[in-house]
Structure formats: C-alpha cells, structure tokens
CSV table of N, CA and C in Angstrom, one decimal:
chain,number,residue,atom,x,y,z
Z,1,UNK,N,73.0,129.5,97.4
Z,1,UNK,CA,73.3,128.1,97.8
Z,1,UNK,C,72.1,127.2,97.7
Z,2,UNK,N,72.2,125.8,97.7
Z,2,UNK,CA,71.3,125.2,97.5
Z,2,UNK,C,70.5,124.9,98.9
Z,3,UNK,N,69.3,124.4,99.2
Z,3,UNK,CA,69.1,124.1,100.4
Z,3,UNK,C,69.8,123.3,101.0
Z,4,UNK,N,69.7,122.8,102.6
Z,4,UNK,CA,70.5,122.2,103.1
Z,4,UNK,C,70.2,120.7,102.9
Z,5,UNK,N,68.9,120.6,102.1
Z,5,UNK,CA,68.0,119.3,102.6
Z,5,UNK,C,68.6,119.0,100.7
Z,6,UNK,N,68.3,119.9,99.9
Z,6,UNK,CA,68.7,118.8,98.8
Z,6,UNK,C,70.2,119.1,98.2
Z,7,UNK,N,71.1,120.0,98.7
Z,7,UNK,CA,72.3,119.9,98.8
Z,7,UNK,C,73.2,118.2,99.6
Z,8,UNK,N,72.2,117.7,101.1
Z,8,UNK,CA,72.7,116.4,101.4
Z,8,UNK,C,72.1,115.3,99.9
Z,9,UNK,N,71.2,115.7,99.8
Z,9,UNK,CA,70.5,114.8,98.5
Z,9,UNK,C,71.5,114.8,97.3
Z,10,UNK,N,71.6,115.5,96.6
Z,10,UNK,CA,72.9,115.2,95.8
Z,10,UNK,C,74.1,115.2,96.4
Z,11,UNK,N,74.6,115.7,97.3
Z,11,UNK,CA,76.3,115.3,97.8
Z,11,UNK,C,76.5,113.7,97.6
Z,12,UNK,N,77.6,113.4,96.8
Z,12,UNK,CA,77.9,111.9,96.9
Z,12,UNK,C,77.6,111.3,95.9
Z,13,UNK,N,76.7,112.0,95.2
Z,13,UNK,CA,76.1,110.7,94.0
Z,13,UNK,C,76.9,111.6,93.2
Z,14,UNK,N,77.4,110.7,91.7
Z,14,UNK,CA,78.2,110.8,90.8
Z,14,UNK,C,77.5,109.7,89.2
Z,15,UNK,N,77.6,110.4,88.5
Z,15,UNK,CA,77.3,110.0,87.5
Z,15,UNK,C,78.1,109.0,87.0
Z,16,UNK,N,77.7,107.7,86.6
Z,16,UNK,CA,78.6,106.7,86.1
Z,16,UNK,C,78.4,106.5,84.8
Z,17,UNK,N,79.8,107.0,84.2
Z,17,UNK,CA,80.0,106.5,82.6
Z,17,UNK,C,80.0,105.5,82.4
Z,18,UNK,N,80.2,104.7,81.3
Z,18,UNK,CA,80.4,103.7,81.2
Z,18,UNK,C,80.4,103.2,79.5
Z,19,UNK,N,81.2,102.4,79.1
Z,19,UNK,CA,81.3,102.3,77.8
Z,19,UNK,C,79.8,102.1,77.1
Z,20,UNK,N,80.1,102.7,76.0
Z,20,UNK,CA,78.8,102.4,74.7
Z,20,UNK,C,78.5,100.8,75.0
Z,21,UNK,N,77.1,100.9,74.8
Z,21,UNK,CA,76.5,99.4,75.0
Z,21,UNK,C,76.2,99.4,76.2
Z,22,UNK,N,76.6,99.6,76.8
Z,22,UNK,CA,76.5,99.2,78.6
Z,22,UNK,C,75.5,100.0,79.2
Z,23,UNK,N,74.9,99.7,79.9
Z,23,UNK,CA,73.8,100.4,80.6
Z,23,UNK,C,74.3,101.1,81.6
Z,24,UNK,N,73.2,102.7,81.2
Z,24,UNK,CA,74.0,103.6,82.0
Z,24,UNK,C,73.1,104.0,83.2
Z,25,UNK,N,74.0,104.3,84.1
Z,25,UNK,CA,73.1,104.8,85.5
Z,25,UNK,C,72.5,105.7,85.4
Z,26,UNK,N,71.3,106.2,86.4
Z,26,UNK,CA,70.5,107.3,86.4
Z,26,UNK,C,71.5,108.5,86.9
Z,27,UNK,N,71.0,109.2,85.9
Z,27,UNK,CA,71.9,110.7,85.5
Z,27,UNK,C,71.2,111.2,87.0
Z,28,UNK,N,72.2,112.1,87.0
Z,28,UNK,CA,71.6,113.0,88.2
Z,28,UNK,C,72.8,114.4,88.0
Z,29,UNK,N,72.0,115.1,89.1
Z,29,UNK,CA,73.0,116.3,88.6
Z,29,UNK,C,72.1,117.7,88.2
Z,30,UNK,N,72.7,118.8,87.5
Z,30,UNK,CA,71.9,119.9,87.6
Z,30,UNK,C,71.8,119.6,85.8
Z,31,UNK,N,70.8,120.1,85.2
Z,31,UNK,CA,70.5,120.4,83.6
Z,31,UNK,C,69.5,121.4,83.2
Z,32,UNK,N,69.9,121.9,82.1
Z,32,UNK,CA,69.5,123.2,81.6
Z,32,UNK,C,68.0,123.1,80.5
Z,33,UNK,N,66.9,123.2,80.8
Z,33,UNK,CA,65.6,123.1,80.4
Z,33,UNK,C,65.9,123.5,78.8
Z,34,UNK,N,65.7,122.8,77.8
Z,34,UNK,CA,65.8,122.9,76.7
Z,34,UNK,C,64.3,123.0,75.8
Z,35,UNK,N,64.4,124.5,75.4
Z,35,UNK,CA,62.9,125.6,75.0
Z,35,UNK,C,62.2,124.6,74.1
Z,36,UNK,N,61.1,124.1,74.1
Z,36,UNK,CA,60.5,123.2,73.0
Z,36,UNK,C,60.0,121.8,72.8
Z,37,UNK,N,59.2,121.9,72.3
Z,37,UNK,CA,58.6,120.3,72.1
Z,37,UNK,C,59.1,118.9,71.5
Z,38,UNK,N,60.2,119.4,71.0
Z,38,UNK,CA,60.7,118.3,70.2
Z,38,UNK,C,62.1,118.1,70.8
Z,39,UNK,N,62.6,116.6,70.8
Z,39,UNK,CA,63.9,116.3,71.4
Z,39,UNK,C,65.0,117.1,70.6
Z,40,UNK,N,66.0,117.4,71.5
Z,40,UNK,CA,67.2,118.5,71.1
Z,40,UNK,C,68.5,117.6,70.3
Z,41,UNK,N,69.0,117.5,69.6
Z,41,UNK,CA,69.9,117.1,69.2
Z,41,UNK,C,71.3,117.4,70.6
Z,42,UNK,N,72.6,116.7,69.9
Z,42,UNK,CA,73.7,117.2,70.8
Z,42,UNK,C,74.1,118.5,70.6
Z,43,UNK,N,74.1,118.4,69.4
Z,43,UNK,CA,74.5,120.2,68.8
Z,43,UNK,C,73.9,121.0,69.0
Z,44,UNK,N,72.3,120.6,69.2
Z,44,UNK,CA,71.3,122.0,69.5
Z,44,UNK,C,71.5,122.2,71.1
Z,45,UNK,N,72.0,121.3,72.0
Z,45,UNK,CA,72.2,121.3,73.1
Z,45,UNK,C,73.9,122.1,73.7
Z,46,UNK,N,74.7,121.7,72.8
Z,46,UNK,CA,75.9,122.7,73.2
Z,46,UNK,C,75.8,124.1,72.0
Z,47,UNK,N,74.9,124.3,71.5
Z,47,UNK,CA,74.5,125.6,70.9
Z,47,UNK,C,73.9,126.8,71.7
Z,48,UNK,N,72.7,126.1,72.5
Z,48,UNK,CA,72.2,126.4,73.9
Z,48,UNK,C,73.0,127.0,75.0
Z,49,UNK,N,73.6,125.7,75.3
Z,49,UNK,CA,74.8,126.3,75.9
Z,49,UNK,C,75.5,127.4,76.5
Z,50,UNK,N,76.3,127.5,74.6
Z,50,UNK,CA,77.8,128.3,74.7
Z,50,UNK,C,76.2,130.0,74.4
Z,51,UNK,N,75.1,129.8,73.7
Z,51,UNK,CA,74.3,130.9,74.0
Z,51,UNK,C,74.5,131.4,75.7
Z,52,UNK,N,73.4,130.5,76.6
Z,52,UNK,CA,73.2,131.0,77.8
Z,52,UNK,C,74.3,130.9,79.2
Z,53,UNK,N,75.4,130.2,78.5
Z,53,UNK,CA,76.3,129.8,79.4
Z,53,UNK,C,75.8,129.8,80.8
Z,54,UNK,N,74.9,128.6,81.1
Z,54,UNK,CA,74.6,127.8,82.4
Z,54,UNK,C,75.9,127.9,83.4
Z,55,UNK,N,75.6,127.5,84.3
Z,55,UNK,CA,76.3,127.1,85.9
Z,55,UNK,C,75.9,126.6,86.4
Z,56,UNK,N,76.5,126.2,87.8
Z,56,UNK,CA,75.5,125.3,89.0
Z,56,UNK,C,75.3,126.6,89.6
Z,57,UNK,N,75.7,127.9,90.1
Z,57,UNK,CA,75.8,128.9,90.8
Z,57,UNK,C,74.5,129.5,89.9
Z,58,UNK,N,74.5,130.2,88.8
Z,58,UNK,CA,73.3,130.5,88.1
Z,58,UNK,C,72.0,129.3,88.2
Z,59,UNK,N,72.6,128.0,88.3
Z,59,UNK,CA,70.9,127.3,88.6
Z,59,UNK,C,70.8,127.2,89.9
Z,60,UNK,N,71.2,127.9,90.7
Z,60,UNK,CA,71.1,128.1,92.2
Z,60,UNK,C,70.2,129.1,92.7
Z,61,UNK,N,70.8,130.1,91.7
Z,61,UNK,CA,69.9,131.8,91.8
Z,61,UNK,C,68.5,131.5,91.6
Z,62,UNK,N,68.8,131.1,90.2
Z,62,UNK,CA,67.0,130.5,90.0
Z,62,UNK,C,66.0,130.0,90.7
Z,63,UNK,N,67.0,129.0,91.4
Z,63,UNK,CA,66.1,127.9,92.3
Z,63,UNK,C,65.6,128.9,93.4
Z,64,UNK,N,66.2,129.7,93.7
Z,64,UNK,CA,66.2,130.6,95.0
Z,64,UNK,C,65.6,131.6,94.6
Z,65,UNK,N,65.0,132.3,93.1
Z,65,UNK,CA,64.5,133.1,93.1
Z,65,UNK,C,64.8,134.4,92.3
Z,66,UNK,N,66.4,134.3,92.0
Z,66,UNK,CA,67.1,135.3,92.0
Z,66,UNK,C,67.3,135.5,90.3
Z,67,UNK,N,67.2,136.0,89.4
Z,67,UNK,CA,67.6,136.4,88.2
Z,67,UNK,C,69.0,136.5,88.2
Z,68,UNK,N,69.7,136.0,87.6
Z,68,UNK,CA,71.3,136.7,87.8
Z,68,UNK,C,71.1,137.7,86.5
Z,69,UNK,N,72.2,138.8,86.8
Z,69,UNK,CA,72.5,139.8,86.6
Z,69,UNK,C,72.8,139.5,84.7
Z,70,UNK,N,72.0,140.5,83.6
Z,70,UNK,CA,72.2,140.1,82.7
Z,70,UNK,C,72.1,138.3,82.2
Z,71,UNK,N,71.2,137.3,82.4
Z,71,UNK,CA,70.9,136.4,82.4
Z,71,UNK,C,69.6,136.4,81.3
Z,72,UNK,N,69.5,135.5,80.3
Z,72,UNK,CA,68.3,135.3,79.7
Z,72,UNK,C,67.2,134.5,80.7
Z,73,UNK,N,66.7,134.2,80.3
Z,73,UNK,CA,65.1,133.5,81.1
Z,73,UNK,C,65.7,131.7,80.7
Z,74,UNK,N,66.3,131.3,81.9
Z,74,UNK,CA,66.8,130.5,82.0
Z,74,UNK,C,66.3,129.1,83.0
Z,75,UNK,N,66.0,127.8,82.6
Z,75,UNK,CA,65.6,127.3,83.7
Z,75,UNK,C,66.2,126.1,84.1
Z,76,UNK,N,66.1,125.4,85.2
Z,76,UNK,CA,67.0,124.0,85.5
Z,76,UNK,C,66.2,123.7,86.0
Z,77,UNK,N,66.9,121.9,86.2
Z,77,UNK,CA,66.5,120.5,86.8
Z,77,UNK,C,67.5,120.2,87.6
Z,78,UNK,N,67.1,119.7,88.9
Z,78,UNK,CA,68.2,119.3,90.0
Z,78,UNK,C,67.2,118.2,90.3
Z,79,UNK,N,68.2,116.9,89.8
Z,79,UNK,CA,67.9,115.9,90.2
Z,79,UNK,C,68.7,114.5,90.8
Z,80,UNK,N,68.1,114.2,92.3
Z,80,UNK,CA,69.2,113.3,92.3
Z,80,UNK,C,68.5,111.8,92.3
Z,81,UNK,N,68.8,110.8,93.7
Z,81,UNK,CA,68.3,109.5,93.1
Z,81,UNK,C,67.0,109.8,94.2
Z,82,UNK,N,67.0,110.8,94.8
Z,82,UNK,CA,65.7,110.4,95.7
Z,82,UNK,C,64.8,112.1,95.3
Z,83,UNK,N,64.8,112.6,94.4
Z,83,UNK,CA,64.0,114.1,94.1
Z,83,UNK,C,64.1,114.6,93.2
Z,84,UNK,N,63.2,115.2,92.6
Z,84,UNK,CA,63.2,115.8,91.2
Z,84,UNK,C,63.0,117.5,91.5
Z,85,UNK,N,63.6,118.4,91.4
Z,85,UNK,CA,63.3,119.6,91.4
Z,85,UNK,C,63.5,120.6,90.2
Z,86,UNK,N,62.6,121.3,89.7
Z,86,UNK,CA,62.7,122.5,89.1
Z,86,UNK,C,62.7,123.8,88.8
Z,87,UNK,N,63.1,124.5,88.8
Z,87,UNK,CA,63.7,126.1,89.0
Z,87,UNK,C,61.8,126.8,88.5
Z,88,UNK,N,61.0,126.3,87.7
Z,88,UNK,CA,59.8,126.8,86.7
Z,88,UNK,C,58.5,126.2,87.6
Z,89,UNK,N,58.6,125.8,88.4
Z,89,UNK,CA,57.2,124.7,88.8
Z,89,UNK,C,56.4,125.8,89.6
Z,90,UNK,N,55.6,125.8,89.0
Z,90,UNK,CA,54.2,127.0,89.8
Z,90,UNK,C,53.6,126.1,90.9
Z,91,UNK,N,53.2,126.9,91.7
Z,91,UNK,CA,52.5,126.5,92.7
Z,91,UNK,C,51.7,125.3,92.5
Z,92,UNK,N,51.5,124.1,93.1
Z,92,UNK,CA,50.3,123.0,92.6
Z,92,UNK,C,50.8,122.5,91.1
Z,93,UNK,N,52.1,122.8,91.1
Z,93,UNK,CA,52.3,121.7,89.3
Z,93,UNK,C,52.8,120.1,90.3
Z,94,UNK,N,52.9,119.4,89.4
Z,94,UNK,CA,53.6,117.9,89.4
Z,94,UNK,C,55.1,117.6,89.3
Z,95,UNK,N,55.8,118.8,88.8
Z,95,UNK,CA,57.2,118.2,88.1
Z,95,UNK,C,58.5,118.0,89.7
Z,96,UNK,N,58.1,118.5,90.8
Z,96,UNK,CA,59.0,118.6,91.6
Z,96,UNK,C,58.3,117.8,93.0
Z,97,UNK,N,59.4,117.2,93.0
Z,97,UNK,CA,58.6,116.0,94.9
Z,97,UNK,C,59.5,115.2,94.7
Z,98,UNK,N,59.6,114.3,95.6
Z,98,UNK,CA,60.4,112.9,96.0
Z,98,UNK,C,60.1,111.7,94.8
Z,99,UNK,N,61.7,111.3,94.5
Z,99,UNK,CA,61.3,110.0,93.8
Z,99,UNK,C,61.0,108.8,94.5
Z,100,UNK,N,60.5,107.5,93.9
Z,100,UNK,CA,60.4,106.8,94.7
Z,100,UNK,C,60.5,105.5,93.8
Z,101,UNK,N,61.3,104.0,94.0
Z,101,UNK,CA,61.5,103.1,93.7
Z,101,UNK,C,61.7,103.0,91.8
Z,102,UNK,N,63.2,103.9,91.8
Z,102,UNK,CA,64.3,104.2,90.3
Z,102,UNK,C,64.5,103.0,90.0
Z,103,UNK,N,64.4,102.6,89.0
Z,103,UNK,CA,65.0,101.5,88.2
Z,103,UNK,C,65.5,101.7,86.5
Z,104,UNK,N,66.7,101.3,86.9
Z,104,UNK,CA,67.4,101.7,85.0
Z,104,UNK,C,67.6,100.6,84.9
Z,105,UNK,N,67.3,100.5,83.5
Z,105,UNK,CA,67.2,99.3,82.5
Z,105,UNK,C,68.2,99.6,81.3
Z,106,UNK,N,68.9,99.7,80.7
Z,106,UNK,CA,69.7,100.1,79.9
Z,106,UNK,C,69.7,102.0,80.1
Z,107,UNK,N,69.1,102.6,78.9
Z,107,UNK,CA,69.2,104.0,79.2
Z,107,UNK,C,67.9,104.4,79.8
Z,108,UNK,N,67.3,103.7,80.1
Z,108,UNK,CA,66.0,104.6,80.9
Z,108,UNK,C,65.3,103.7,82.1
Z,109,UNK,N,65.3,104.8,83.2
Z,109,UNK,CA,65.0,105.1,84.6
Z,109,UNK,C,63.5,105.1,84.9
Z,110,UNK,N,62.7,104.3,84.9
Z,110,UNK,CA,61.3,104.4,85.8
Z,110,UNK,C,61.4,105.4,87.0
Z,111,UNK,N,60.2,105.5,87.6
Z,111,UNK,CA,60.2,105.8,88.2
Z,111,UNK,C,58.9,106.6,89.2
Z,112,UNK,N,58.5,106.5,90.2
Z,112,UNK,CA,57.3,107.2,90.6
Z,112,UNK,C,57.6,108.6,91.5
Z,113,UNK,N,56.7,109.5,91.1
Z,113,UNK,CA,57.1,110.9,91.7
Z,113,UNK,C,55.9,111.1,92.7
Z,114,UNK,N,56.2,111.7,94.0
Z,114,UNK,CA,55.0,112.4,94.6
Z,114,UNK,C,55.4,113.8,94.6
Z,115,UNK,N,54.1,114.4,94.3
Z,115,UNK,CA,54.8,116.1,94.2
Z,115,UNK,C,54.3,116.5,95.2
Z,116,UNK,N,55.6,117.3,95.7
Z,116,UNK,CA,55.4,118.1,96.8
Z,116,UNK,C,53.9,119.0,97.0
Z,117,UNK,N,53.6,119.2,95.6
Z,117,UNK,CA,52.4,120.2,96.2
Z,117,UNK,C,51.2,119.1,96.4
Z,118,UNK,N,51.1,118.0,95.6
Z,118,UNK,CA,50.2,116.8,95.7
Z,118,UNK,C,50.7,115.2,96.6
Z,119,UNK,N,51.1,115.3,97.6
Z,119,UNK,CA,51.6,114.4,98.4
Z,119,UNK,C,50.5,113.3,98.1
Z,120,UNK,N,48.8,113.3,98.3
Z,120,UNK,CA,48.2,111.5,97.5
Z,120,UNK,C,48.3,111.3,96.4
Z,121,UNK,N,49.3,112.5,95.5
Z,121,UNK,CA,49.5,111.5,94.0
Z,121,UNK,C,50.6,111.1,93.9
Z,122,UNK,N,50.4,110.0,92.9
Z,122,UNK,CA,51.8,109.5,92.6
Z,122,UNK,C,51.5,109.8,91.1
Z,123,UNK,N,52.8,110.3,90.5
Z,123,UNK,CA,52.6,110.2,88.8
Z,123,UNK,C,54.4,109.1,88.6
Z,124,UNK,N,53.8,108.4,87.8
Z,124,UNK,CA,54.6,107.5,87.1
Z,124,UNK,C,55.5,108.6,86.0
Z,125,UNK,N,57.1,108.1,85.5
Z,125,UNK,CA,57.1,108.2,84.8
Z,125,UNK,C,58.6,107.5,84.7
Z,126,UNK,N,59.8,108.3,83.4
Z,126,UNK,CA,61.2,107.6,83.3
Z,126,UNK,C,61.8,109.0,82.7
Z,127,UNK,N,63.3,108.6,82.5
Z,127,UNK,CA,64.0,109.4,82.4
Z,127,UNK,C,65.3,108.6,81.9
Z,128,UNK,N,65.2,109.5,80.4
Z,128,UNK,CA,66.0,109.0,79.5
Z,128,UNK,C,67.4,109.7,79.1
Z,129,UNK,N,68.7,108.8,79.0
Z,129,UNK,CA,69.8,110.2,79.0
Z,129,UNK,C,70.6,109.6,77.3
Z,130,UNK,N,70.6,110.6,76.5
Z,130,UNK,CA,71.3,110.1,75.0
Z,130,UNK,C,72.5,109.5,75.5
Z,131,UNK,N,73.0,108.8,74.5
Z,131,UNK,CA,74.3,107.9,74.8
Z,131,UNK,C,75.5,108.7,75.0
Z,132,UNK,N,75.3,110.3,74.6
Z,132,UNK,CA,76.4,110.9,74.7
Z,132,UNK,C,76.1,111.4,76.1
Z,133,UNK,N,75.2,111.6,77.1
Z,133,UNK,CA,75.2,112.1,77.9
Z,133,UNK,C,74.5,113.5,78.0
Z,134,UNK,N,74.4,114.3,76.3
Z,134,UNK,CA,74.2,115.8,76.1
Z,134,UNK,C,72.8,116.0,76.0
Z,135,UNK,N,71.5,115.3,76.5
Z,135,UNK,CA,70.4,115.2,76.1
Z,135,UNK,C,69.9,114.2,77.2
Z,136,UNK,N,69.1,114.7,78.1
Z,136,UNK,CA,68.0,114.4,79.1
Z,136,UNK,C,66.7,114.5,78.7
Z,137,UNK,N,65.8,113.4,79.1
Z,137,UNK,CA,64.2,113.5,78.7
Z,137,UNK,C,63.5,113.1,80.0
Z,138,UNK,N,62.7,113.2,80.2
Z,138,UNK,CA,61.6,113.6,81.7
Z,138,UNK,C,60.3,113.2,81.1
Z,139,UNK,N,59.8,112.2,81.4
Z,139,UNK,CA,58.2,111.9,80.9
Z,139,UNK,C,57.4,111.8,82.1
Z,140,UNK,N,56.6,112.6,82.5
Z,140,UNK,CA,55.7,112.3,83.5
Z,140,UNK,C,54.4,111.2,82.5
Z,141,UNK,N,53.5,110.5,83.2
Z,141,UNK,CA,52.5,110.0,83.4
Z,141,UNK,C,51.2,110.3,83.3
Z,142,UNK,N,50.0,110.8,82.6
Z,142,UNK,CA,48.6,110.6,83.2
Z,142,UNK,C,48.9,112.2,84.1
Z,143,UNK,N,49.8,112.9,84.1
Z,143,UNK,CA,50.0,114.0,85.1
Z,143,UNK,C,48.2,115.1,84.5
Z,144,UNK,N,47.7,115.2,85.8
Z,144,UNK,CA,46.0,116.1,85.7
Z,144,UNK,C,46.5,117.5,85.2
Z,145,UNK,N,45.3,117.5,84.2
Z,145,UNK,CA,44.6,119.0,83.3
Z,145,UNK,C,43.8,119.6,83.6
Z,146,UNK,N,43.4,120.7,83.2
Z,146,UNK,CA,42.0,121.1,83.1
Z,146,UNK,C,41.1,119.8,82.3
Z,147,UNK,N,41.4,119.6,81.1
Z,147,UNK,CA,40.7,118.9,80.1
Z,147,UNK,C,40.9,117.5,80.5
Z,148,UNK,N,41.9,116.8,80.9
Z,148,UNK,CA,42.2,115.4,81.0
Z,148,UNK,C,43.8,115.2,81.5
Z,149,UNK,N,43.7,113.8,82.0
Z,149,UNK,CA,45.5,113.3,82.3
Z,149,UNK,C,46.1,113.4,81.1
Z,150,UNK,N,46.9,113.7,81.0
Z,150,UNK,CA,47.9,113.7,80.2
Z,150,UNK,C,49.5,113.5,80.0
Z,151,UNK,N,49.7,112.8,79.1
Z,151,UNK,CA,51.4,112.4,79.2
Z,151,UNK,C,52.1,113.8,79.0
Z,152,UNK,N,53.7,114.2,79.7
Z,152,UNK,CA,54.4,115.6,79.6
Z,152,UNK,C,55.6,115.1,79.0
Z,153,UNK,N,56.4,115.3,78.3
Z,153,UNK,CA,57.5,114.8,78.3
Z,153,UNK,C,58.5,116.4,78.2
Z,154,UNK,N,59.7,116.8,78.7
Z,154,UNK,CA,60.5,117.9,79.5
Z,154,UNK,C,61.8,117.7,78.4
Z,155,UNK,N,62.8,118.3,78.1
Z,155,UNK,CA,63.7,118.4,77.6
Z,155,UNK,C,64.9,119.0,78.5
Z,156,UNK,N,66.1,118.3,78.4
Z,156,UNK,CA,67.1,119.0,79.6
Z,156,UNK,C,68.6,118.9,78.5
Z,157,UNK,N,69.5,119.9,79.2
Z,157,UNK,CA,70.5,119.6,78.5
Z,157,UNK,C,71.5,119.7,79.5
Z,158,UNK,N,72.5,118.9,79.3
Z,158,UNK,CA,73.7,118.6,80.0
Z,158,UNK,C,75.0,120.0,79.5
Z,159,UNK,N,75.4,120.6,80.4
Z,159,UNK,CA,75.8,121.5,80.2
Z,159,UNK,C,77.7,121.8,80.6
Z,160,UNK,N,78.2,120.8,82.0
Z,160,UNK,CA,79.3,120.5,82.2
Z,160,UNK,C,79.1,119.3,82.9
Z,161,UNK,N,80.6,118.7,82.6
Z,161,UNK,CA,80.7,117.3,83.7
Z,161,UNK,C,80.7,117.5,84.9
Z,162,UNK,N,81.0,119.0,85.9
Z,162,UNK,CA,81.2,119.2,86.5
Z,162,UNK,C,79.9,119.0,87.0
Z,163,UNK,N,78.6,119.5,86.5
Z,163,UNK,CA,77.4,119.2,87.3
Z,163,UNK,C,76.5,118.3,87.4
Z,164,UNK,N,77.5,117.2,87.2
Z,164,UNK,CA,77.1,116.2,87.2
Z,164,UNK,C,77.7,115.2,88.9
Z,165,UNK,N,76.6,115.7,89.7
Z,165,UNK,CA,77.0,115.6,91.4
Z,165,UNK,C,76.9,114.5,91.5
C-alpha cells in the first residue's frame, strides 16, 4: 500500500482530458519509467507495456521495496500536484521531494522541486504529457554532478486510465 501521507496526496486529483488543441492539465498519477535516452514513441510505450504489464499494486511493491514475484526490473513515478516520487532514487538523488508553484501552459507544467534528501535546493524544472496522454517527460534543471549541473530529462509511460488518480 502506498504511504498514508502520499496516498492523501493523490486521493482526489483526476486527470483532465480534454479535446485536442486545448490545454491539458498536469498529469498526475502513477507511470512506468521508460529504459533510455531518447523520447518513446506511443507504440514503443504500449509495447513496454503489454511486455512488463505494470499496475498500481506492482508500482506499490517497488516503492516499498518489494520485487513482485516473477517481475522484470521495473520502475515508477507517482506524481501528484504537490510531489514527485520515484520507485529508483538513491539515497541523496534530486528526482523525489515536494513540488512547489505548477503552472501548465498548454502541454507543459513548470515547476520547482525540493528533494527530500536536499531540502536548501530547489531544482527547476517541467513536465511534458504527448497529446495522446501515452508519453510523459520530466526535465530537471542545473540538477548537481560530480563534474557540473546538469540538465536530466526522465521518460515515463502511461500504462492505464485507471492510474491516472
């Protein structure tokens, strides 16, 4: 089960569709980390898929630690309008903390993160959803390296309507 604190954080919120052209609200919901550097198409995304056949209950285990039984090396994003969380974030990474002051503009969401393990940083970034809904993008900001800040951008894939909290 999810925790109690970000289980209240997504209860309630609902993804708004809305016709082509129209500016769509910040996605929220659970999504399935899509392997690679380059943006996923829709088909590479329900390929993925019907491969690992995701859940909310399998991105649960993960988040909690758990391997499910016969499961590939699987990862999620649980994000709602006030938190970003990920199933992969190592100790001292940037990708998981509180959002703070979302703004969508047509398909993409500003936004400033403080990560939980770095509470005096703030890393800038946005969050982009294809017009089909089947393709999520995550750009952190300037987020610290060994070598230098550097821009991250994350790949996610939308996996049912249903997890879309």
């Amino acid at each position: 089960m999810l925790s109690l604190r970000l289980r209240s954080q997504l209860a309630g919120i609902a993804i708004v569709l809305v016709a082509e052209g129209a500016a769509i609200a910040m996605p929220t919901g659970v999504f399935l980390l899509y392997p690679g550097n380059t943006a996923p198409s829709g088909a590479d995304c329900r390929s993925l898929s019907a491969r690992v056949r995701p859940s909310v209950e399998k991105a649960e285990a993960w988040y909690w630690g758990r391997a499910p039984f016969g499961s590939e090396m699987e990862f999620y994003l649980f994000l709602s309008k006030t938190r970003m969380e990920t199933t992969f974030s190592a100790e001292g990474d940037y990708d998981t903390g509180e959002l703070r002051n979302p703004q969508t503009r047509g398909d993409k969401t500003t936004f400033e993160l403080v990560p939980d393990d770095h509470p005096a940083q703030v890393v800038s970034g946005w969050i982009e959803q294809s017009r089909d809904g089947s393709v999520l993008s995550v750009t952190l900001h300037d987020v610290p390296t060994i070598a230098a800040e550097t821009d991250r951008t994350t790949y996610y894939c939308s996996f049912d309507a249903g997890t879309q909290i």
